[in-house]
Coordinates of C-alpha atoms in Angstrom, one line a residue:
M128 CA 3.1 20.0 -40.4
K129 CA 4.1 22.6 -38.0
F130 CA 0.3 22.9 -36.7
R131 CA 0.1 19.0 -36.1
S132 CA 3.6 19.2 -34.0
F133 CA 2.0 22.0 -32.0
L134 CA -1.3 20.1 -31.6
L135 CA 0.3 16.8 -30.7
F136 CA 2.8 18.6 -28.2
F137 CA -0.4 20.5 -26.6
C138 CA -2.2 17.2 -26.2
M139 CA 0.6 15.4 -24.6
V140 CA 1.3 18.4 -22.2
G141 CA -2.3 18.3 -21.4
A142 CA -2.6 14.8 -20.6
N143 CA 0.4 14.9 -18.2
S144 CA -1.2 18.1 -16.7
Y145 CA -4.5 16.4 -16.2
A146 CA -3.0 13.1 -14.7
Q147 CA -0.7 15.2 -12.3
K148 CA -3.4 17.1 -11.2
A149 CA -6.1 14.8 -10.8
N150 CA -4.0 13.3 -7.9
P151 CA -5.7 9.9 -6.8
A152 CA -3.9 10.2 -3.1
T153 CA -4.7 13.4 -1.6
T154 CA -5.3 11.4 1.8
P155 CA -3.5 8.0 2.6
P156 CA -5.3 5.2 0.2
M157 CA -7.5 2.9 2.3
G158 CA -8.1 -0.6 1.1
W159 CA -7.7 -4.4 0.9
N160 CA -4.5 -6.2 -0.4
S161 CA -5.0 -10.1 -1.1
Y162 CA -1.3 -11.1 0.0
N163 CA -1.5 -11.6 3.5
C164 CA -4.4 -13.8 3.5
F165 CA -3.9 -15.7 0.1
G166 CA -0.3 -15.2 -0.9
S167 CA 0.2 -16.0 -4.8
A168 CA -2.7 -17.9 -4.8
V169 CA -5.8 -15.7 -4.6
H170 CA -8.5 -16.5 -7.2
E171 CA -11.4 -14.4 -9.0
N172 CA -14.0 -15.5 -6.4
E173 CA -12.1 -14.3 -3.7
V174 CA -11.4 -10.8 -4.9
K175 CA -15.0 -10.7 -5.5
A176 CA -15.8 -12.1 -2.1
N177 CA -13.8 -9.5 -0.5
A178 CA -15.0 -6.5 -2.7
C179 CA -18.6 -7.2 -1.6
Y180 CA -17.7 -7.3 2.0
M181 CA -15.8 -4.0 1.6
A182 CA -18.8 -2.4 -0.5
K183 CA -21.5 -3.4 2.2
Y184 CA -19.4 -3.0 5.6
L185 CA -16.5 -0.3 4.8
K186 CA -17.3 1.8 2.0
P187 CA -19.3 3.9 4.2
Y188 CA -16.2 4.8 6.2
G189 CA -13.9 5.4 3.2
W190 CA -12.4 2.1 2.3
Q191 CA -12.2 1.9 -1.5
Y192 CA -9.4 -0.2 -2.9
V193 CA -9.4 -3.6 -3.9
V194 CA -6.0 -4.8 -5.0
V195 CA -4.9 -8.1 -6.4
D196 CA -1.0 -8.9 -5.2
F197 CA 1.5 -10.8 -6.8
L198 CA 2.0 -13.5 -9.5
W199 CA -1.5 -13.4 -11.2
S200 CA 0.2 -14.3 -14.3
Y201 CA 1.2 -17.7 -12.8
D202 CA -1.1 -20.7 -12.6
N203 CA -0.8 -22.0 -9.0
P204 CA -1.4 -25.9 -9.0
P205 CA -4.7 -26.8 -7.0
G206 CA -4.0 -26.4 -3.4
S207 CA -0.4 -24.8 -4.0
N208 CA 0.8 -22.3 -1.5
I209 CA 3.8 -21.8 -3.0
G210 CA 4.6 -18.1 -3.6
N211 CA 7.9 -17.6 -4.8
P212 CA 8.3 -20.1 -7.7
Y213 CA 11.7 -19.8 -9.4
Q214 CA 11.7 -20.0 -13.4
K215 CA 14.2 -22.5 -14.6
N216 CA 15.5 -23.0 -18.0
L217 CA 15.0 -25.9 -20.1
Q218 CA 17.4 -27.0 -23.0
D219 CA 16.3 -24.3 -25.6
G220 CA 16.6 -21.2 -23.1
S221 CA 12.8 -21.1 -22.3
F222 CA 11.6 -20.9 -19.0
I223 CA 9.2 -22.9 -16.8
P224 CA 7.1 -22.2 -15.3
W225 CA 6.1 -20.1 -18.2
L226 CA 3.8 -16.9 -17.2
T227 CA 0.8 -15.8 -19.0
M228 CA 2.1 -13.0 -21.6
D229 CA 0.9 -11.4 -24.6
K230 CA 3.0 -11.1 -27.8
W231 CA 4.3 -7.5 -26.7
G232 CA 6.0 -9.0 -23.6
R233 CA 3.4 -8.2 -20.9
L234 CA 2.2 -10.2 -18.2
L235 CA -1.4 -11.0 -18.4
P236 CA -4.1 -12.6 -15.5
Q237 CA -3.8 -16.4 -15.6
T238 CA -7.2 -17.6 -16.7
D239 CA -7.7 -20.7 -13.8
K240 CA -7.5 -18.3 -11.5
F241 CA -9.0 -15.2 -13.1
P242 CA -11.6 -16.9 -15.6
S243 CA -12.9 -13.7 -16.7
A244 CA -9.7 -12.8 -18.3
F245 CA -10.4 -15.5 -20.8
G246 CA -10.2 -14.3 -24.6
G247 CA -7.8 -11.8 -24.1
H248 CA -9.9 -9.4 -21.5
G249 CA -7.4 -9.2 -18.8
F250 CA -8.4 -7.6 -15.5
K251 CA -11.1 -5.6 -17.3
P252 CA -14.2 -7.6 -16.2
L253 CA -12.9 -8.0 -12.8
A254 CA -12.2 -4.2 -12.4
A255 CA -15.6 -3.5 -14.0
Y256 CA -17.3 -5.7 -11.1
V257 CA -15.4 -4.0 -8.6
H258 CA -16.1 -0.5 -10.0
Q259 CA -20.0 -1.3 -10.0
L260 CA -19.6 -1.7 -6.4
G261 CA -18.6 1.8 -6.0
L262 CA -14.8 0.7 -5.2
K263 CA -11.6 1.0 -6.9
F264 CA -9.5 -1.7 -8.5
G265 CA -5.5 -2.3 -8.3
I266 CA -2.9 -4.9 -9.1
H267 CA 0.6 -5.8 -8.0
V268 CA 3.4 -5.9 -10.4
M269 CA 7.1 -6.6 -10.4
R270 CA 9.6 -4.2 -11.5
G271 CA 11.0 -4.6 -14.8
I272 CA 10.2 -7.0 -17.9
P273 CA 9.9 -10.7 -18.1
R274 CA 13.0 -12.8 -18.6
Q275 CA 10.6 -14.7 -20.9
A276 CA 10.1 -11.7 -23.0
V277 CA 13.7 -11.2 -23.4
W278 CA 14.3 -14.9 -24.5
A279 CA 11.4 -14.8 -26.8
K280 CA 12.6 -11.1 -28.2
S281 CA 9.5 -9.9 -27.7
P282 CA 8.3 -6.6 -29.7
V283 CA 7.9 -3.4 -28.0
L284 CA 4.6 -1.8 -28.5
G285 CA 4.9 1.3 -29.9
T286 CA 8.4 1.2 -31.4
N287 CA 9.9 0.4 -34.5
G288 CA 12.2 -3.1 -34.3
I289 CA 12.9 -2.6 -30.5
T290 CA 12.7 -5.7 -28.8
A291 CA 12.7 -6.9 -25.2
D292 CA 16.2 -8.1 -25.2
M293 CA 17.2 -4.7 -26.3
I294 CA 15.8 -2.7 -23.3
A295 CA 16.6 -5.1 -20.6
D296 CA 19.3 -5.1 -18.0
T297 CA 20.1 -8.6 -17.3
S298 CA 22.3 -7.9 -14.5
S299 CA 19.5 -6.2 -12.4
K300 CA 17.6 -9.1 -10.7
C301 CA 15.4 -9.6 -7.7
D302 CA 16.8 -11.6 -4.9
W303 CA 13.4 -13.6 -3.9
L304 CA 11.9 -13.8 -7.3
N305 CA 13.7 -14.2 -10.5
H306 CA 10.8 -13.8 -13.2
M307 CA 12.1 -10.5 -14.3
Y308 CA 15.1 -8.5 -15.5
G309 CA 15.3 -4.8 -14.7
I310 CA 14.9 -2.1 -17.5
N311 CA 17.9 0.2 -18.8
M312 CA 15.9 3.4 -18.8
D313 CA 18.7 4.8 -21.0
N314 CA 18.2 2.7 -23.6
A315 CA 15.5 3.4 -26.8
G316 CA 12.5 1.9 -26.1
A317 CA 12.7 1.5 -22.4
Q318 CA 9.9 4.1 -21.7
A319 CA 7.9 2.7 -24.6
Y320 CA 7.5 -0.4 -22.8
L321 CA 6.4 0.7 -19.5
N322 CA 4.3 3.3 -21.3
S323 CA 2.5 0.1 -22.8
L324 CA 2.2 -1.6 -19.7
L325 CA 0.3 1.5 -18.0
K326 CA -2.0 1.9 -21.1
L327 CA -2.8 -1.7 -20.8
Y328 CA -3.8 -1.3 -17.0
A329 CA -5.5 1.8 -17.9
S330 CA -7.6 -0.1 -20.5
W331 CA -8.4 -2.4 -17.8
G332 CA -9.6 0.1 -15.2
V333 CA -6.7 -0.2 -13.1
D334 CA -6.6 2.6 -10.2
F335 CA -3.8 1.4 -8.2
I336 CA -0.6 -0.2 -8.9
K337 CA 2.0 -1.5 -6.4
V338 CA 5.3 -2.1 -8.0
D339 CA 7.6 -4.2 -6.0
D340 CA 11.5 -4.9 -5.9
I341 CA 11.8 -1.1 -6.5
A342 CA 12.2 0.7 -3.6
R343 CA 15.1 -1.6 -1.8
P344 CA 17.5 -0.9 -3.6
Y345 CA 16.2 2.3 -4.8
H346 CA 15.9 2.1 -8.7
K347 CA 15.6 6.0 -9.2
K348 CA 15.1 5.8 -13.2
E349 CA 12.9 3.4 -13.2
I350 CA 10.7 4.7 -10.6
E351 CA 10.5 7.8 -12.7
G352 CA 9.7 5.6 -15.7
Y353 CA 6.7 4.4 -13.9
R354 CA 5.6 7.9 -13.0
K355 CA 5.9 8.9 -16.6
A356 CA 4.0 6.1 -17.8
I357 CA 0.9 7.1 -15.3
W358 CA 1.2 10.5 -16.6
Q359 CA 0.5 9.4 -20.2
C360 CA -1.9 6.5 -19.5
G361 CA -5.0 8.9 -19.4
R362 CA -6.1 7.5 -16.0
P363 CA -5.3 8.6 -12.6
I364 CA -3.4 5.7 -11.2
V365 CA -2.1 5.6 -7.5
L366 CA 1.9 4.5 -7.5
S367 CA 2.9 2.3 -4.7
I368 CA 6.3 1.0 -4.0
S369 CA 8.1 -1.5 -2.1
P370 CA 9.4 -3.1 -0.3
G371 CA 11.2 -1.1 2.2
E372 CA 13.5 0.1 3.6
T373 CA 13.1 3.1 1.1
P374 CA 16.4 5.2 1.9
V375 CA 15.4 8.5 3.8
S376 CA 18.2 10.0 1.6
E377 CA 15.9 9.8 -1.3
A378 CA 12.7 11.4 0.4
E379 CA 12.8 14.5 -2.0
H380 CA 12.6 12.1 -5.1
V381 CA 10.2 9.8 -3.7
T382 CA 7.6 12.3 -2.7
K383 CA 7.7 13.8 -6.5
N384 CA 7.7 10.2 -8.0
A385 CA 5.2 7.9 -5.7
N386 CA 2.2 8.2 -3.9
M387 CA 3.4 5.8 -1.2
W388 CA 6.2 3.9 -0.6
R389 CA 7.0 1.5 2.0
M390 CA 9.5 2.3 5.3
A391 CA 10.3 -1.5 6.2
D392 CA 10.3 -4.7 5.0
D393 CA 7.3 -7.0 5.2
F394 CA 5.3 -6.3 8.4
W395 CA 3.8 -9.1 10.1
D396 CA 1.9 -10.0 13.6
N397 CA 4.8 -9.8 15.7
W398 CA 4.8 -7.3 18.7
K399 CA 8.7 -6.8 18.1
E400 CA 7.9 -5.4 14.3
I401 CA 5.4 -2.7 15.8
L402 CA 8.5 -1.6 17.9
H403 CA 10.5 -1.4 15.2
M404 CA 7.8 0.3 12.9
F405 CA 7.6 3.0 15.6
D406 CA 11.3 3.7 15.0
Y407 CA 11.0 3.7 11.3
A408 CA 8.2 6.0 11.4
K409 CA 10.2 8.6 13.3
R410 CA 12.8 8.7 10.4
W411 CA 10.1 9.7 8.2
E412 CA 8.6 12.4 10.4
G413 CA 7.5 15.4 8.7
I414 CA 7.7 14.1 5.1
G415 CA 4.2 12.7 4.5
G416 CA 1.7 14.9 2.9
K417 CA -1.1 15.6 0.1
G418 CA -0.3 13.0 -2.4
H419 CA 2.9 11.0 -0.9
W420 CA 2.7 8.8 2.0
P421 CA 5.3 6.7 3.7
D422 CA 3.6 3.5 4.0
C423 CA 4.1 1.3 7.3
D424 CA 2.8 -1.8 5.1
M425 CA -0.5 -3.6 5.4
L426 CA -2.6 -4.1 8.4
Q427 CA -2.3 -7.6 10.1
I428 CA -5.5 -7.6 11.4
G429 CA -8.2 -10.5 10.7
K430 CA -7.9 -13.9 9.2
L431 CA -4.1 -14.2 7.8
S432 CA -2.0 -17.1 5.8
K433 CA -5.1 -19.0 4.1
R434 CA -2.6 -20.4 1.4
G435 CA 0.6 -18.7 3.2
P436 CA 2.6 -16.7 2.8
V437 CA 3.8 -16.9 6.2
S438 CA 3.2 -19.5 9.0
N439 CA -0.1 -21.3 9.2
E440 CA -3.8 -19.9 8.5
R441 CA -4.8 -18.0 11.8
Y442 CA -6.2 -14.8 13.0
S443 CA -3.8 -12.2 13.5
R444 CA -1.6 -13.2 16.4
F445 CA -1.5 -9.7 18.0
T446 CA -3.5 -9.6 21.3
D447 CA -6.8 -7.2 21.4
D448 CA -4.7 -4.2 23.1
E449 CA -1.8 -4.8 20.3
L450 CA -4.5 -4.8 17.5
Y451 CA -5.8 -1.2 19.0
T452 CA -2.0 -0.2 19.2
H453 CA -1.4 -1.2 15.4
M454 CA -4.6 0.5 13.9
T455 CA -3.9 3.6 16.1
F456 CA -0.1 4.0 15.2
W457 CA -1.1 3.6 11.5
C458 CA -3.9 6.3 11.8
I459 CA -1.9 8.7 13.8
F460 CA 1.2 8.4 11.6
R461 CA -1.5 8.8 8.6
S462 CA -0.2 5.4 7.0
P463 CA -2.0 4.1 3.8
L464 CA -4.5 1.6 5.4
M465 CA -4.1 -1.9 3.2
I466 CA -6.3 -4.6 5.2
G467 CA -4.3 -7.9 4.8
G468 CA -7.0 -10.0 6.4
N469 CA -9.7 -12.1 4.5
L470 CA -12.8 -9.7 4.9
P471 CA -15.6 -12.2 5.0
E472 CA -14.1 -13.8 8.2
N473 CA -14.1 -10.7 10.1
R474 CA -15.1 -11.0 13.5
Q475 CA -16.6 -8.2 15.8
I476 CA -13.3 -6.7 16.9
E477 CA -12.1 -6.5 13.1
R478 CA -15.3 -4.5 12.6
K479 CA -14.7 -2.3 15.3
L480 CA -11.3 -1.4 14.1
F481 CA -12.2 -0.8 10.6
T482 CA -15.5 1.1 11.3
N483 CA -15.0 4.2 13.6
P484 CA -15.2 7.4 11.6
E485 CA -13.6 9.2 14.6
V486 CA -10.1 7.1 14.4
L487 CA -10.3 7.2 10.7
G488 CA -10.6 10.7 10.7
V489 CA -7.2 10.7 12.4
D490 CA -5.3 9.0 9.5
Q491 CA -7.5 11.1 6.8
Q492 CA -7.4 14.6 8.0
G493 CA -4.6 14.8 10.8
V494 CA -1.8 17.5 9.9
D495 CA 1.9 17.0 10.7
P496 CA 2.0 13.9 12.9
K497 CA 4.8 13.9 15.4
Q498 CA 6.4 12.0 18.1
L499 CA 6.1 13.7 21.5
Y500 CA 8.1 11.7 23.5
K501 CA 9.3 7.9 23.8
K502 CA 10.8 7.0 27.1
E503 CA 10.5 4.5 29.8
G504 CA 7.8 2.1 28.1
S505 CA 5.5 4.7 27.0
M506 CA 5.3 7.1 23.7
V507 CA 2.9 9.8 22.4
W508 CA 2.3 10.9 19.0
Y509 CA 0.1 13.9 18.2
S510 CA -1.3 15.8 15.0
H511 CA -3.3 18.8 14.4
V512 CA -7.2 18.7 13.7
P513 CA -7.3 20.8 10.3
K514 CA -9.3 24.2 10.6
S515 CA -9.4 23.9 14.4
R516 CA -7.2 24.5 17.6
D517 CA -7.7 20.7 18.5
I518 CA -5.3 18.1 18.4
Y519 CA -5.1 14.6 17.9
V520 CA -3.0 12.7 20.7
A521 CA -2.2 9.0 20.6
L522 CA -0.9 7.5 24.1
F523 CA 1.1 4.0 23.9
N524 CA 2.2 1.6 26.5
T525 CA 5.3 -0.1 25.1
G526 CA 6.0 -1.8 28.1
D527 CA 5.1 -5.4 29.5
T528 CA 3.0 -4.4 32.2
A529 CA -0.2 -1.9 32.7
Q530 CA 1.2 1.8 33.6
D531 CA 0.2 5.3 33.1
V532 CA 0.8 7.4 30.3
I533 CA 0.8 11.2 30.6
I534 CA 0.3 14.2 28.1
D535 CA 1.5 17.5 29.4
F536 CA -0.8 19.8 27.4
A537 CA 1.7 22.6 27.6
S538 CA 4.1 20.3 25.6
I539 CA 1.7 20.6 22.7
G540 CA 1.0 24.3 23.0
L541 CA -2.5 24.1 24.9
K542 CA -3.5 25.7 28.2
G543 CA -6.2 25.9 30.4
N544 CA -9.2 23.3 30.9
I545 CA -8.5 21.1 28.0
K546 CA -11.5 18.8 27.0
V547 CA -10.8 15.3 26.1
R548 CA -12.4 13.0 24.0
N549 CA -11.7 9.3 23.7
L550 CA -12.1 8.1 20.0
W551 CA -12.0 4.6 20.3
G552 CA -14.7 4.6 23.1
K553 CA -16.6 7.5 21.5
Q554 CA -17.0 9.5 24.4
N555 CA -16.4 12.7 26.4
E556 CA -13.7 12.0 29.5
G557 CA -14.0 15.7 30.9
A558 CA -11.8 18.5 31.2
F559 CA -8.1 18.6 32.5
E560 CA -5.9 21.1 33.4
N561 CA -2.0 20.8 32.8
T562 CA -2.1 17.0 32.1
Y563 CA -4.0 14.0 31.2
T564 CA -3.1 10.4 32.6
K565 CA -4.4 7.3 31.2
T566 CA -3.8 3.7 32.5
I567 CA -3.3 1.4 29.5
N568 CA -3.0 -2.0 29.4
R569 CA 0.9 -3.7 28.3
H570 CA 1.0 -3.2 24.6
G571 CA -2.2 -1.0 24.5
A572 CA -2.7 2.5 23.2
A573 CA -5.7 5.4 23.5
L574 CA -6.5 7.9 21.1
L575 CA -7.6 11.2 22.1
R576 CA -9.2 14.6 20.4
V577 CA -8.2 17.5 22.8
T578 CA -10.1 21.0 22.7
P579 CA -8.6 24.1 24.0
P580 CA -11.0 26.7 25.9
A581 CA -12.3 29.2 23.2
G582 CA -10.8 32.5 22.8

């Protein structure tokens, strides 16, 4: 008996150690998410179409995650754009709409939207399709346990007699989607329920989960619960939490328990929101690093809102200059890069924004991004090129007219004749002493790699 107990302990520690060491987010994750173009109503064929596009055009540049966002267990009526369908009680206390769920209180893909899930297969066939393309598969989940599971007293897998109503915190609810209760992590069976979820997701082949309604307010114990569940599931899985603002006061905790976390509420294609994102990023300056990344939210680039969730179907409302600012800032700050637009409808400008290896290298390789200054309608951020004396520099014109934006090389510790390379233009601009000045269009940006003299 003692030997069996020791063996069990050794296996548990070994599994946890493996999951922690096999960190899947050593660099900011790059991929596509269905929410900004399809809301709650994405269908399996559309996920596959985006995965095929990514595999053909974007995978060589490091893009890899294909993420199905929220309400995949809900049967959207044909043509429906409804994003947040509230559940209502029938006379017996049950709920409509009733979400697709197994006997253990775990939500499953709705088979009208995801036909390959028929017969209890879940997302396993779709994940396998994505994996065969050389990509990784992710899903969105809401924090907690379904209210319908609590009503049904669904048993918690892996426990003896514990049911959903015994672990739910019925006072903890999402303000904008009422399908779930929070979980009281102090109750027996609470961790077992989350463990059962992650074991299910791991059996499907999930590589990424985005847990919603957990970062604002900041649900510390439940975040820890998801992290522990990932450790025991036997598969490295990225943990993304949302929405923001994640409290900066929880920086130490979130860096230990999540791979990426939202700094702000949902970001959309409005210039004022880019200006706000600059400020959010400044608050999180110096905190991102290997395995843990402050998240500026998805890239509002390409064809958006085909079925909601915000305004009418459209290409991004950002001007071309604003699109370059958007992409440049996400890269210099080292935010995760999750594309929000429908990839098969990309135009030439989207392809250019997503396939510049030198620009993407700033996001994937830059070290210690910092704001140098922000004043008089201009702003400069910089980061260091690893194993080099070179520095990445991003220049921004935040004003409403074209103007010169200046970098003083001494301010970033460089002197002498400094070579400047324009990363978006993929061209060298020459050597400059003391300062470099770039005339930038309103709301535009430039991204540079600067090289000091040898010696």
